[in-house]
Amino acid sequence: MWPEAKVLHLRRALAVALLFATVSLSCLVLIRDVESYHFFSSYPLSSFPSIFPSASTDPVATKNEYPLGKILNDAAMKDKTVILTTLNEAWAAPNSLVDLFLESFKIGDRTRRLLNHLVIIALDQKAFARCQAIHSHCFSLDTEADFHEEAFFMTPKYLKMMWRRIDFLRSVLEMGYNFVFTDVDVMWFRDPFPRFHLDADFQVACDHFTGTFDDVQNRPNGGFNFVRSNNRSIEFYKFWYSSRTTYPGYHDQDVLNFIKVHPFISDIGLKMKFLDTTNFGGLCEPSRDLNQVCTMHANCCIGMENKLYDLRIMLQDWKHYLSLPPSLKRLSVVSWRAPQKCSIEAIFKLNGTPEKNVQG
Protein backbone atom coordinates (compact mmCIF):
# COMPACT_ATOMS: atom_id res chain seq x y z
CA MET A 1 0.00 0.00 0.00
CA TRP A 2 1.33 3.46 -0.95
CA PRO A 3 1.26 6.27 1.61
CA GLU A 4 -1.83 8.46 1.23
CA ALA A 5 0.31 11.54 0.53
CA LYS A 6 2.00 9.82 -2.41
CA VAL A 7 -1.34 8.76 -3.93
CA LEU A 8 -2.63 12.32 -3.67
CA HIS A 9 0.50 13.62 -5.42
CA LEU A 10 0.08 11.17 -8.30
CA ARG A 11 -3.60 12.20 -8.79
CA ARG A 12 -2.62 15.88 -9.00
CA ALA A 13 0.11 15.09 -11.53
CA LEU A 14 -2.31 13.17 -13.74
CA ALA A 15 -4.85 16.00 -13.60
CA VAL A 16 -2.24 18.56 -14.65
CA ALA A 17 -1.10 16.32 -17.53
CA LEU A 18 -4.68 15.85 -18.74
CA LEU A 19 -5.36 19.60 -18.60
CA PHE A 20 -2.17 20.32 -20.58
CA ALA A 21 -3.13 17.76 -23.25
CA THR A 22 -6.64 19.24 -23.60
CA VAL A 23 -5.31 22.81 -23.99
CA SER A 24 -2.71 21.68 -26.52
CA LEU A 25 -5.32 19.87 -28.63
CA SER A 26 -7.64 22.90 -28.59
CA CYS A 27 -4.80 25.11 -29.78
CA LEU A 28 -4.03 22.76 -32.64
CA VAL A 29 -7.67 22.74 -33.72
CA LEU A 30 -7.82 26.55 -33.56
CA ILE A 31 -4.63 26.87 -35.63
CA ARG A 32 -6.02 24.42 -38.23
CA ASP A 33 -9.32 26.33 -38.44
CA VAL A 34 -7.52 29.65 -38.88
CA GLU A 35 -5.34 28.20 -41.63
CA SER A 36 -8.39 26.68 -43.28
CA TYR A 37 -10.18 30.03 -43.12
CA HIS A 38 -7.28 31.79 -44.85
CA PHE A 39 -7.11 29.05 -47.48
CA PHE A 40 -10.83 29.04 -48.33
CA SER A 41 -11.26 32.81 -48.05
CA SER A 42 -8.65 33.26 -50.80
CA TYR A 43 -11.00 31.51 -53.26
CA PRO A 44 -14.58 32.45 -54.28
CA LEU A 45 -17.32 30.07 -53.19
CA SER A 46 -18.12 29.37 -56.82
CA SER A 47 -14.77 27.55 -57.09
CA PHE A 48 -16.20 24.64 -55.10
CA PRO A 49 -19.06 22.37 -56.15
CA SER A 50 -22.22 22.63 -54.09
CA ILE A 51 -23.42 19.47 -52.40
CA PHE A 52 -27.00 20.79 -52.50
CA PRO A 53 -27.54 22.58 -55.82
CA SER A 54 -29.77 25.65 -55.78
CA ALA A 55 -33.03 25.91 -57.68
CA SER A 56 -31.33 28.01 -60.35
CA THR A 57 -28.96 25.16 -61.21
CA ASP A 58 -31.37 22.30 -60.57
CA PRO A 59 -31.88 20.47 -63.90
CA VAL A 60 -35.44 19.55 -62.90
CA ALA A 61 -36.35 23.25 -63.07
CA THR A 62 -35.30 23.54 -66.71
CA LYS A 63 -36.19 20.22 -68.30
CA ASN A 64 -38.62 17.34 -67.94
CA GLU A 65 -37.85 14.89 -65.16
CA TYR A 66 -40.20 12.31 -66.71
CA PRO A 67 -41.27 11.55 -70.29
CA LEU A 68 -44.64 12.71 -71.57
CA GLY A 69 -46.09 9.20 -71.37
CA LYS A 70 -45.55 8.99 -67.61
CA ILE A 71 -46.91 12.50 -67.00
CA LEU A 72 -50.07 11.73 -68.97
CA ASN A 73 -50.46 8.38 -67.23
CA ASP A 74 -50.14 10.00 -63.78
CA ALA A 75 -52.74 12.63 -64.64
CA ALA A 76 -55.21 10.48 -66.57
CA MET A 77 -58.68 9.49 -65.45
CA LYS A 78 -59.66 5.83 -65.45
CA ASP A 79 -60.74 6.05 -69.10
CA LYS A 80 -57.38 7.64 -70.12
CA THR A 81 -58.77 11.16 -70.39
CA VAL A 82 -56.58 14.15 -69.54
CA ILE A 83 -57.15 17.91 -69.50
CA LEU A 84 -54.51 19.87 -71.41
CA THR A 85 -53.60 23.52 -71.70
CA THR A 86 -50.59 25.35 -73.11
CA LEU A 87 -48.69 28.12 -71.36
CA ASN A 88 -45.98 30.60 -72.27
CA GLU A 89 -44.07 33.10 -70.15
CA ALA A 90 -46.45 35.99 -70.83
CA TRP A 91 -49.49 34.03 -69.65
CA ALA A 92 -47.59 32.41 -66.75
CA ALA A 93 -46.50 35.59 -64.95
CA PRO A 94 -47.78 35.99 -61.36
CA ASN A 95 -51.29 37.49 -61.21
CA SER A 96 -51.74 36.72 -64.88
CA LEU A 97 -53.98 34.37 -66.84
CA VAL A 98 -52.78 31.08 -65.39
CA ASP A 99 -53.64 32.23 -61.85
CA LEU A 100 -57.19 33.14 -62.88
CA PHE A 101 -57.46 29.84 -64.76
CA LEU A 102 -56.50 27.77 -61.71
CA GLU A 103 -58.66 29.89 -59.42
CA SER A 104 -61.73 29.10 -61.53
CA PHE A 105 -61.17 25.37 -60.94
CA LYS A 106 -60.86 25.97 -57.20
CA ILE A 107 -64.10 27.95 -56.87
CA GLY A 108 -66.13 26.08 -59.51
CA ASP A 109 -68.84 23.51 -58.97
CA ARG A 110 -67.17 20.05 -58.76
CA THR A 111 -64.13 21.32 -60.66
CA ARG A 112 -61.39 21.37 -58.00
CA ARG A 113 -60.87 17.59 -58.33
CA LEU A 114 -60.31 18.02 -62.08
CA LEU A 115 -57.02 19.77 -61.32
CA ASN A 116 -55.63 16.29 -60.59
CA HIS A 117 -56.11 15.51 -64.29
CA LEU A 118 -54.77 18.78 -65.71
CA VAL A 119 -51.42 18.77 -67.54
CA ILE A 120 -49.90 22.16 -68.32
CA ILE A 121 -47.78 22.15 -71.48
CA ALA A 122 -45.10 24.83 -71.13
CA LEU A 123 -43.83 26.45 -74.32
CA ASP A 124 -40.73 28.03 -72.74
CA GLN A 125 -38.49 27.58 -69.71
CA LYS A 126 -39.97 30.34 -67.54
CA ALA A 127 -43.47 29.00 -68.09
CA PHE A 128 -42.21 25.54 -67.13
CA ALA A 129 -40.58 26.84 -63.95
CA ARG A 130 -43.76 28.70 -62.96
CA CYS A 131 -45.85 25.61 -63.66
CA GLN A 132 -43.67 23.53 -61.35
CA ALA A 133 -44.19 26.09 -58.59
CA ILE A 134 -48.00 26.08 -58.81
CA HIS A 135 -49.12 22.75 -60.27
CA SER A 136 -48.42 19.01 -60.09
CA HIS A 137 -48.39 17.93 -63.75
CA CYS A 138 -46.13 19.95 -66.04
CA PHE A 139 -44.44 19.14 -69.35
CA SER A 140 -41.93 21.26 -71.25
CA LEU A 141 -42.58 21.07 -74.98
CA ASP A 142 -39.58 21.40 -77.24
CA THR A 143 -40.24 24.16 -79.74
CA GLU A 144 -38.06 25.59 -82.47
CA ALA A 145 -39.62 29.04 -82.13
CA ASP A 146 -39.37 31.40 -79.15
CA PHE A 147 -42.84 31.57 -77.59
CA HIS A 148 -41.93 33.26 -74.29
CA GLU A 149 -43.51 36.63 -75.12
CA GLU A 150 -47.16 37.37 -75.74
CA ALA A 151 -47.98 36.19 -79.26
CA PHE A 152 -50.24 38.88 -80.66
CA PHE A 153 -53.27 37.77 -82.59
CA MET A 154 -52.57 36.67 -86.20
CA THR A 155 -48.84 37.54 -86.12
CA PRO A 156 -46.43 34.92 -87.54
CA LYS A 157 -45.43 33.92 -84.00
CA TYR A 158 -49.09 33.47 -83.04
CA LEU A 159 -49.76 31.27 -86.08
CA LYS A 160 -46.69 29.14 -85.45
CA MET A 161 -47.70 28.62 -81.80
CA MET A 162 -51.25 27.60 -82.77
CA TRP A 163 -50.08 25.06 -85.35
CA ARG A 164 -47.46 23.63 -83.01
CA ARG A 165 -50.29 23.00 -80.58
CA ILE A 166 -52.36 21.08 -83.16
CA ASP A 167 -49.41 18.84 -84.01
CA PHE A 168 -48.75 18.13 -80.33
CA LEU A 169 -52.39 17.22 -79.68
CA ARG A 170 -52.24 14.73 -82.55
CA SER A 171 -49.33 13.02 -80.81
CA VAL A 172 -51.37 12.75 -77.58
CA LEU A 173 -54.16 11.02 -79.49
CA GLU A 174 -51.64 8.62 -81.02
CA MET A 175 -50.52 7.71 -77.48
CA GLY A 176 -54.09 6.54 -76.78
CA TYR A 177 -55.27 9.42 -74.57
CA ASN A 178 -58.56 11.26 -74.87
CA PHE A 179 -58.25 14.91 -73.99
CA VAL A 180 -60.11 18.07 -73.18
CA PHE A 181 -58.04 20.88 -74.58
CA THR A 182 -58.68 24.25 -72.98
CA ASP A 183 -57.07 27.61 -73.55
CA VAL A 184 -55.77 29.13 -70.34
CA ASP A 185 -58.23 32.02 -70.74
CA VAL A 186 -61.18 29.64 -70.34
CA MET A 187 -62.74 29.79 -66.87
CA TRP A 188 -64.04 26.44 -65.52
CA PHE A 189 -67.15 27.04 -63.41
CA ARG A 190 -68.77 23.57 -63.56
CA ASP A 191 -67.72 20.04 -64.36
CA PRO A 192 -68.25 19.91 -68.14
CA PHE A 193 -68.16 16.14 -68.58
CA PRO A 194 -71.89 15.54 -68.00
CA ARG A 195 -72.57 18.01 -70.84
CA PHE A 196 -70.40 16.29 -73.44
CA HIS A 197 -71.98 14.23 -76.23
CA LEU A 198 -71.47 10.50 -75.77
CA ASP A 199 -71.39 9.69 -79.49
CA ALA A 200 -68.87 12.31 -80.71
CA ASP A 201 -65.24 11.81 -81.72
CA PHE A 202 -64.57 15.54 -81.80
CA GLN A 203 -66.70 18.15 -80.05
CA VAL A 204 -65.82 21.81 -79.97
CA ALA A 205 -67.01 25.03 -78.37
CA CYS A 206 -68.39 27.81 -80.56
CA ASP A 207 -68.05 31.54 -81.04
CA HIS A 208 -71.60 31.33 -82.36
CA PHE A 209 -74.02 28.44 -81.85
CA THR A 210 -76.96 28.10 -84.24
CA GLY A 211 -79.03 25.95 -81.90
CA THR A 212 -78.24 22.57 -83.52
CA PHE A 213 -75.37 20.34 -82.38
CA ASP A 214 -74.45 18.99 -85.82
CA ASP A 215 -75.07 22.13 -87.90
CA VAL A 216 -71.90 22.94 -89.88
CA GLN A 217 -72.96 26.60 -89.88
CA ASN A 218 -71.87 26.75 -86.23
CA ARG A 219 -68.70 28.83 -85.75
CA PRO A 220 -66.22 26.57 -83.89
CA ASN A 221 -63.58 27.88 -81.49
CA GLY A 222 -60.47 25.72 -81.12
CA GLY A 223 -59.81 27.01 -77.61
CA PHE A 224 -62.01 24.35 -76.02
CA ASN A 225 -62.68 20.86 -77.33
CA PHE A 226 -63.10 17.27 -76.19
CA VAL A 227 -61.54 14.61 -78.42
CA ARG A 228 -61.65 10.83 -78.07
CA SER A 229 -58.62 8.89 -79.22
CA ASN A 230 -59.37 6.61 -82.16
CA ASN A 231 -58.31 6.20 -85.78
CA ARG A 232 -60.86 8.75 -86.96
CA SER A 233 -59.72 11.53 -84.64
CA ILE A 234 -56.04 10.84 -85.34
CA GLU A 235 -56.59 11.06 -89.10
CA PHE A 236 -58.64 14.21 -88.60
CA TYR A 237 -55.84 15.94 -86.67
CA LYS A 238 -53.32 14.95 -89.34
CA PHE A 239 -55.61 16.41 -92.00
CA TRP A 240 -56.20 19.56 -89.95
CA TYR A 241 -52.45 20.10 -89.48
CA SER A 242 -51.61 19.45 -93.12
CA SER A 243 -54.32 21.90 -94.21
CA ARG A 244 -52.20 24.80 -92.92
CA THR A 245 -50.33 24.66 -96.23
CA THR A 246 -53.60 24.73 -98.18
CA TYR A 247 -54.66 27.88 -96.33
CA PRO A 248 -51.41 29.79 -95.64
CA GLY A 249 -51.69 32.75 -93.30
CA TYR A 250 -54.74 31.39 -91.48
CA HIS A 251 -54.72 30.10 -87.93
CA ASP A 252 -56.00 26.70 -86.84
CA GLN A 253 -59.49 27.92 -85.96
CA ASP A 254 -60.05 29.51 -89.37
CA VAL A 255 -58.81 26.37 -91.08
CA LEU A 256 -61.11 24.23 -88.92
CA ASN A 257 -63.98 26.36 -90.12
CA PHE A 258 -62.93 25.70 -93.71
CA ILE A 259 -62.40 21.95 -93.45
CA LYS A 260 -65.45 21.11 -91.31
CA VAL A 261 -67.41 20.64 -94.55
CA HIS A 262 -64.62 18.88 -96.47
CA PRO A 263 -65.54 15.46 -97.93
CA PHE A 264 -62.57 13.96 -96.09
CA ILE A 265 -64.45 14.37 -92.78
CA SER A 266 -67.32 12.18 -93.92
CA ASP A 267 -64.93 9.79 -95.70
CA ILE A 268 -63.17 8.90 -92.45
CA GLY A 269 -66.49 8.78 -90.56
CA LEU A 270 -65.55 11.42 -87.99
CA LYS A 271 -68.46 12.29 -85.69
CA MET A 272 -68.22 16.05 -85.06
CA LYS A 273 -70.47 17.89 -82.62
CA PHE A 274 -70.71 21.56 -81.66
CA LEU A 275 -71.15 22.57 -78.02
CA ASP A 276 -74.00 24.85 -76.98
CA THR A 277 -72.93 28.30 -75.77
CA THR A 278 -75.57 27.95 -73.04
CA ASN A 279 -73.11 25.65 -71.31
CA PHE A 280 -69.84 26.55 -73.03
CA GLY A 281 -70.02 30.29 -73.48
CA GLY A 282 -67.59 33.08 -74.17
CA LEU A 283 -67.40 36.81 -74.63
CA CYS A 284 -68.46 36.35 -78.27
CA GLU A 285 -71.72 34.74 -77.15
CA PRO A 286 -71.98 34.58 -73.34
CA SER A 287 -73.84 31.90 -71.43
CA ARG A 288 -76.56 34.00 -69.86
CA ASP A 289 -77.79 31.43 -67.34
CA LEU A 290 -75.26 30.93 -64.53
CA ASN A 291 -77.25 27.88 -63.43
CA GLN A 292 -76.17 26.07 -66.60
CA VAL A 293 -72.77 27.52 -67.48
CA CYS A 294 -69.79 25.16 -67.41
CA THR A 295 -67.06 27.27 -69.01
CA MET A 296 -66.61 30.86 -70.17
CA HIS A 297 -63.93 31.81 -72.68
CA ALA A 298 -62.31 35.23 -73.13
CA ASN A 299 -62.72 34.93 -76.88
CA CYS A 300 -63.50 37.90 -79.13
CA CYS A 301 -60.86 39.72 -77.11
CA ILE A 302 -57.46 41.05 -78.13
CA GLY A 303 -54.74 42.04 -75.68
CA MET A 304 -53.57 40.63 -72.38
CA GLU A 305 -54.75 43.53 -70.23
CA ASN A 306 -58.22 43.46 -71.75
CA LYS A 307 -58.54 39.73 -71.10
CA LEU A 308 -57.33 40.05 -67.51
CA TYR A 309 -59.73 42.89 -66.78
CA ASP A 310 -62.82 41.10 -68.05
CA LEU A 311 -61.87 37.70 -66.62
CA ARG A 312 -61.45 39.20 -63.14
CA ILE A 313 -64.93 40.69 -63.44
CA MET A 314 -66.21 37.29 -64.54
CA LEU A 315 -64.73 35.59 -61.47
CA GLN A 316 -66.27 38.25 -59.23
CA ASP A 317 -69.67 37.66 -60.84
CA TRP A 318 -69.35 33.90 -60.26
CA LYS A 319 -68.46 34.42 -56.58
CA HIS A 320 -71.46 36.70 -56.20
CA TYR A 321 -73.67 34.03 -57.77
CA LEU A 322 -72.32 31.41 -55.34
CA SER A 323 -73.15 33.65 -52.38
CA LEU A 324 -76.85 33.82 -53.31
CA PRO A 325 -79.46 31.64 -51.56
CA PRO A 326 -80.86 28.80 -53.73
CA SER A 327 -84.14 30.64 -54.32
CA LEU A 328 -82.37 33.59 -55.96
CA LYS A 329 -80.05 31.34 -57.93
CA ARG A 330 -83.07 29.65 -59.50
CA LEU A 331 -84.43 33.02 -60.58
CA SER A 332 -81.22 33.71 -62.57
CA VAL A 333 -81.03 37.26 -61.20
CA VAL A 334 -77.26 37.44 -61.81
CA SER A 335 -75.65 37.72 -65.22
CA TRP A 336 -72.18 38.56 -66.48
CA ARG A 337 -71.01 42.16 -66.38
CA ALA A 338 -68.28 41.32 -68.91
CA PRO A 339 -67.27 42.19 -71.53
CA GLN A 340 -66.23 45.70 -70.60
CA LYS A 341 -62.74 45.99 -72.11
CA CYS A 342 -63.00 43.20 -74.67
CA SER A 343 -64.72 44.00 -77.93
CA ILE A 344 -65.61 41.99 -81.01
CA GLU A 345 -65.44 45.22 -83.03
CA ALA A 346 -61.68 45.32 -82.42
CA ILE A 347 -61.31 41.96 -84.15
CA PHE A 348 -63.28 43.15 -87.16
CA LYS A 349 -61.07 46.22 -87.38
CA LEU A 350 -57.92 44.08 -87.11
CA ASN A 351 -59.09 41.78 -89.90
CA GLY A 352 -60.33 44.69 -91.99
CA THR A 353 -63.73 42.97 -92.23
CA PRO A 354 -67.03 44.81 -91.75
CA GLU A 355 -69.07 43.24 -88.95
CA LYS A 356 -72.10 42.73 -91.17
CA ASN A 357 -70.04 40.49 -93.49
CA VAL A 358 -68.86 38.12 -90.74
CA GLN A 359 -71.04 35.14 -89.97
CA GLY A 360 -71.83 34.78 -86.27
XYZ file of C-alpha atoms in Angstrom:
360
model
C 0.000 0.000 0.000
C 1.328 3.455 -0.952
C 1.256 6.271 1.614
C -1.830 8.464 1.229
C 0.306 11.535 0.530
C 1.996 9.816 -2.407
C -1.339 8.758 -3.929
C -2.631 12.317 -3.675
C 0.495 13.623 -5.416
C 0.077 11.172 -8.304
C -3.600 12.197 -8.791
C -2.623 15.882 -8.998
C 0.112 15.090 -11.532
C -2.310 13.167 -13.736
C -4.847 16.003 -13.603
C -2.235 18.562 -14.650
C -1.103 16.316 -17.531
C -4.680 15.846 -18.738
C -5.355 19.599 -18.601
C -2.173 20.323 -20.583
C -3.126 17.762 -23.255
C -6.638 19.245 -23.603
C -5.313 22.806 -23.986
C -2.713 21.679 -26.519
C -5.316 19.869 -28.628
C -7.635 22.902 -28.591
C -4.805 25.114 -29.784
C -4.026 22.758 -32.636
C -7.673 22.737 -33.718
C -7.815 26.547 -33.561
C -4.625 26.875 -35.635
C -6.017 24.424 -38.226
C -9.323 26.331 -38.438
C -7.520 29.655 -38.883
C -5.337 28.199 -41.628
C -8.390 26.684 -43.277
C -10.179 30.025 -43.124
C -7.281 31.786 -44.846
C -7.109 29.052 -47.476
C -10.833 29.036 -48.325
C -11.260 32.814 -48.050
C -8.655 33.264 -50.795
C -11.004 31.506 -53.259
C -14.579 32.448 -54.283
C -17.322 30.071 -53.185
C -18.115 29.370 -56.815
C -14.766 27.550 -57.085
C -16.199 24.644 -55.101
C -19.056 22.374 -56.150
C -22.220 22.635 -54.090
C -23.419 19.471 -52.403
C -26.996 20.788 -52.496
C -27.544 22.584 -55.821
C -29.767 25.654 -55.782
C -33.033 25.915 -57.683
C -31.331 28.007 -60.352
C -28.958 25.156 -61.208
C -31.371 22.295 -60.574
C -31.877 20.474 -63.897
C -35.444 19.550 -62.897
C -36.353 23.245 -63.068
C -35.302 23.545 -66.708
C -36.195 20.221 -68.301
C -38.618 17.340 -67.939
C -37.854 14.886 -65.162
C -40.201 12.314 -66.707
C -41.274 11.548 -70.287
C -44.635 12.710 -71.574
C -46.090 9.201 -71.369
C -45.552 8.993 -67.607
C -46.911 12.500 -66.998
C -50.068 11.735 -68.967
C -50.463 8.384 -67.227
C -50.143 9.996 -63.780
C -52.739 12.635 -64.636
C -55.211 10.479 -66.575
C -58.677 9.493 -65.446
C -59.658 5.830 -65.452
C -60.738 6.050 -69.100
C -57.379 7.636 -70.119
C -58.767 11.158 -70.388
C -56.585 14.152 -69.536
C -57.155 17.905 -69.500
C -54.512 19.869 -71.406
C -53.596 23.523 -71.701
C -50.590 25.352 -73.108
C -48.691 28.122 -71.364
C -45.982 30.600 -72.269
C -44.070 33.102 -70.147
C -46.448 35.986 -70.835
C -49.491 34.030 -69.646
C -47.586 32.413 -66.746
C -46.502 35.593 -64.952
C -47.779 35.990 -61.364
C -51.293 37.488 -61.213
C -51.735 36.715 -64.881
C -53.981 34.368 -66.842
C -52.784 31.077 -65.385
C -53.645 32.227 -61.851
C -57.189 33.142 -62.880
C -57.459 29.845 -64.763
C -56.498 27.770 -61.711
C -58.657 29.892 -59.420
C -61.725 29.100 -61.526
C -61.165 25.368 -60.935
C -60.861 25.970 -57.202
C -64.102 27.947 -56.871
C -66.125 26.084 -59.510
C -68.844 23.507 -58.965
C -67.169 20.054 -58.764
C -64.130 21.318 -60.664
C -61.390 21.369 -58.002
C -60.867 17.594 -58.328
C -60.315 18.020 -62.076
C -57.015 19.766 -61.323
C -55.632 16.291 -60.590
C -56.109 15.512 -64.291
C -54.770 18.780 -65.715
C -51.421 18.771 -67.538
C -49.905 22.163 -68.323
C -47.781 22.152 -71.483
C -45.099 24.826 -71.132
C -43.825 26.446 -74.325
C -40.726 28.033 -72.744
C -38.494 27.576 -69.710
C -39.967 30.344 -67.542
C -43.469 29.003 -68.094
C -42.209 25.536 -67.132
C -40.577 26.839 -63.949
C -43.756 28.701 -62.963
C -45.849 25.611 -63.656
C -43.668 23.535 -61.348
C -44.189 26.091 -58.592
C -48.002 26.083 -58.806
C -49.119 22.745 -60.272
C -48.417 19.006 -60.094
C -48.392 17.931 -63.751
C -46.133 19.953 -66.042
C -44.441 19.144 -69.348
C -41.932 21.258 -71.247
C -42.584 21.068 -74.979
C -39.576 21.396 -77.244
C -40.244 24.160 -79.744
C -38.056 25.590 -82.471
C -39.623 29.041 -82.130
C -39.369 31.403 -79.153
C -42.838 31.566 -77.588
C -41.928 33.258 -74.288
C -43.509 36.629 -75.116
C -47.163 37.368 -75.737
C -47.978 36.192 -79.261
C -50.235 38.884 -80.664
C -53.274 37.773 -82.587
C -52.568 36.671 -86.197
C -48.842 37.539 -86.119
C -46.434 34.919 -87.543
C -45.433 33.923 -84.001
C -49.090 33.471 -83.041
C -49.760 31.275 -86.075
C -46.688 29.139 -85.447
C -47.701 28.619 -81.798
C -51.249 27.602 -82.765
C -50.084 25.065 -85.351
C -47.457 23.630 -83.014
C -50.289 23.001 -80.581
C -52.358 21.081 -83.164
C -49.409 18.839 -84.013
C -48.752 18.127 -80.332
C -52.393 17.222 -79.682
C -52.243 14.732 -82.550
C -49.326 13.020 -80.807
C -51.372 12.755 -77.578
C -54.162 11.021 -79.490
C -51.644 8.618 -81.016
C -50.523 7.709 -77.477
C -54.092 6.539 -76.781
C -55.270 9.418 -74.567
C -58.555 11.262 -74.874
C -58.246 14.915 -73.987
C -60.114 18.065 -73.175
C -58.044 20.875 -74.583
C -58.676 24.247 -72.976
C -57.073 27.611 -73.548
C -55.774 29.127 -70.336
C -58.229 32.024 -70.736
C -61.179 29.639 -70.335
C -62.741 29.786 -66.866
C -64.040 26.441 -65.524
C -67.152 27.040 -63.413
C -68.774 23.573 -63.555
C -67.719 20.039 -64.361
C -68.255 19.906 -68.145
C -68.159 16.140 -68.581
C -71.895 15.541 -67.996
C -72.570 18.006 -70.841
C -70.400 16.295 -73.438
C -71.975 14.229 -76.226
C -71.466 10.498 -75.768
C -71.393 9.689 -79.494
C -68.867 12.306 -80.713
C -65.237 11.806 -81.722
C -64.571 15.537 -81.804
C -66.699 18.149 -80.053
C -65.815 21.808 -79.972
C -67.013 25.034 -78.373
C -68.388 27.813 -80.563
C -68.045 31.536 -81.037
C -71.599 31.331 -82.365
C -74.021 28.442 -81.850
C -76.962 28.104 -84.240
C -79.027 25.945 -81.899
C -78.244 22.575 -83.519
C -75.374 20.344 -82.383
C -74.452 18.993 -85.821
C -75.067 22.128 -87.901
C -71.898 22.939 -89.880
C -72.962 26.596 -89.884
C -71.865 26.746 -86.228
C -68.705 28.831 -85.749
C -66.216 26.572 -83.891
C -63.581 27.878 -81.490
C -60.468 25.725 -81.124
C -59.808 27.013 -77.608
C -62.006 24.354 -76.020
C -62.682 20.862 -77.326
C -63.099 17.272 -76.187
C -61.544 14.607 -78.418
C -61.648 10.835 -78.071
C -58.621 8.889 -79.219
C -59.367 6.615 -82.165
C -58.308 6.196 -85.781
C -60.861 8.750 -86.962
C -59.725 11.532 -84.644
C -56.035 10.838 -85.339
C -56.587 11.064 -89.103
C -58.636 14.212 -88.598
C -55.840 15.944 -86.670
C -53.320 14.948 -89.341
C -55.613 16.413 -92.000
C -56.199 19.561 -89.948
C -52.452 20.105 -89.479
C -51.606 19.450 -93.118
C -54.316 21.899 -94.210
C -52.200 24.795 -92.922
C -50.331 24.660 -96.227
C -53.598 24.727 -98.175
C -54.660 27.880 -96.330
C -51.410 29.786 -95.645
C -51.691 32.753 -93.304
C -54.737 31.393 -91.476
C -54.721 30.098 -87.928
C -55.995 26.699 -86.838
C -59.491 27.918 -85.962
C -60.050 29.510 -89.367
C -58.808 26.368 -91.080
C -61.108 24.227 -88.925
C -63.981 26.358 -90.115
C -62.935 25.697 -93.714
C -62.395 21.948 -93.455
C -65.455 21.106 -91.312
C -67.410 20.639 -94.551
C -64.619 18.884 -96.468
C -65.542 15.459 -97.935
C -62.566 13.965 -96.089
C -64.447 14.375 -92.780
C -67.319 12.180 -93.918
C -64.934 9.788 -95.702
C -63.172 8.896 -92.447
C -66.486 8.779 -90.561
C -65.555 11.418 -87.993
C -68.457 12.292 -85.693
C -68.216 16.048 -85.059
C -70.471 17.893 -82.617
C -70.710 21.560 -81.659
C -71.150 22.573 -78.024
C -74.002 24.851 -76.983
C -72.926 28.305 -75.769
C -75.570 27.954 -73.040
C -73.114 25.646 -71.313
C -69.845 26.546 -73.034
C -70.021 30.291 -73.480
C -67.591 33.081 -74.169
C -67.400 36.808 -74.633
C -68.463 36.348 -78.270
C -71.716 34.738 -77.153
C -71.983 34.576 -73.336
C -73.839 31.902 -71.434
C -76.563 34.003 -69.862
C -77.786 31.435 -67.340
C -75.255 30.926 -64.534
C -77.251 27.883 -63.430
C -76.171 26.067 -66.602
C -72.772 27.519 -67.476
C -69.786 25.158 -67.413
C -67.057 27.271 -69.014
C -66.611 30.857 -70.170
C -63.933 31.810 -72.684
C -62.315 35.226 -73.126
C -62.725 34.931 -76.876
C -63.498 37.898 -79.132
C -60.858 39.723 -77.111
C -57.461 41.047 -78.133
C -54.739 42.043 -75.683
C -53.568 40.631 -72.379
C -54.751 43.530 -70.230
C -58.221 43.457 -71.748
C -58.538 39.731 -71.098
C -57.331 40.049 -67.512
C -59.726 42.894 -66.777
C -62.816 41.104 -68.048
C -61.869 37.705 -66.623
C -61.449 39.199 -63.145
C -64.926 40.685 -63.440
C -66.208 37.292 -64.545
C -64.726 35.590 -61.469
C -66.267 38.249 -59.228
C -69.668 37.656 -60.835
C -69.348 33.904 -60.255
C -68.459 34.422 -56.584
C -71.455 36.702 -56.203
C -73.667 34.031 -57.769
C -72.319 31.407 -55.341
C -73.151 33.653 -52.379
C -76.845 33.816 -53.311
C -79.462 31.640 -51.561
C -80.856 28.800 -53.728
C -84.139 30.638 -54.320
C -82.371 33.594 -55.957
C -80.050 31.335 -57.932
C -83.069 29.651 -59.499
C -84.428 33.024 -60.582
C -81.216 33.712 -62.566
C -81.032 37.257 -61.203
C -77.260 37.439 -61.811
C -75.654 37.723 -65.221
C -72.183 38.564 -66.483
C -71.010 42.159 -66.378
C -68.279 41.321 -68.911
C -67.270 42.192 -71.529
C -66.230 45.704 -70.598
C -62.742 45.989 -72.110
C -62.999 43.195 -74.673
C -64.719 44.004 -77.933
C -65.608 41.986 -81.012
C -65.441 45.217 -83.030
C -61.680 45.318 -82.416
C -61.305 41.961 -84.150
C -63.285 43.145 -87.156
C -61.069 46.216 -87.383
C -57.924 44.076 -87.115
C -59.086 41.785 -89.895
C -60.331 44.694 -91.988
C -63.732 42.966 -92.228
C -67.032 44.806 -91.749
C -69.065 43.240 -88.948
C -72.095 42.733 -91.171
C -70.038 40.486 -93.486
C -68.863 38.122 -90.742
C -71.039 35.136 -89.968
C -71.829 34.783 -86.269
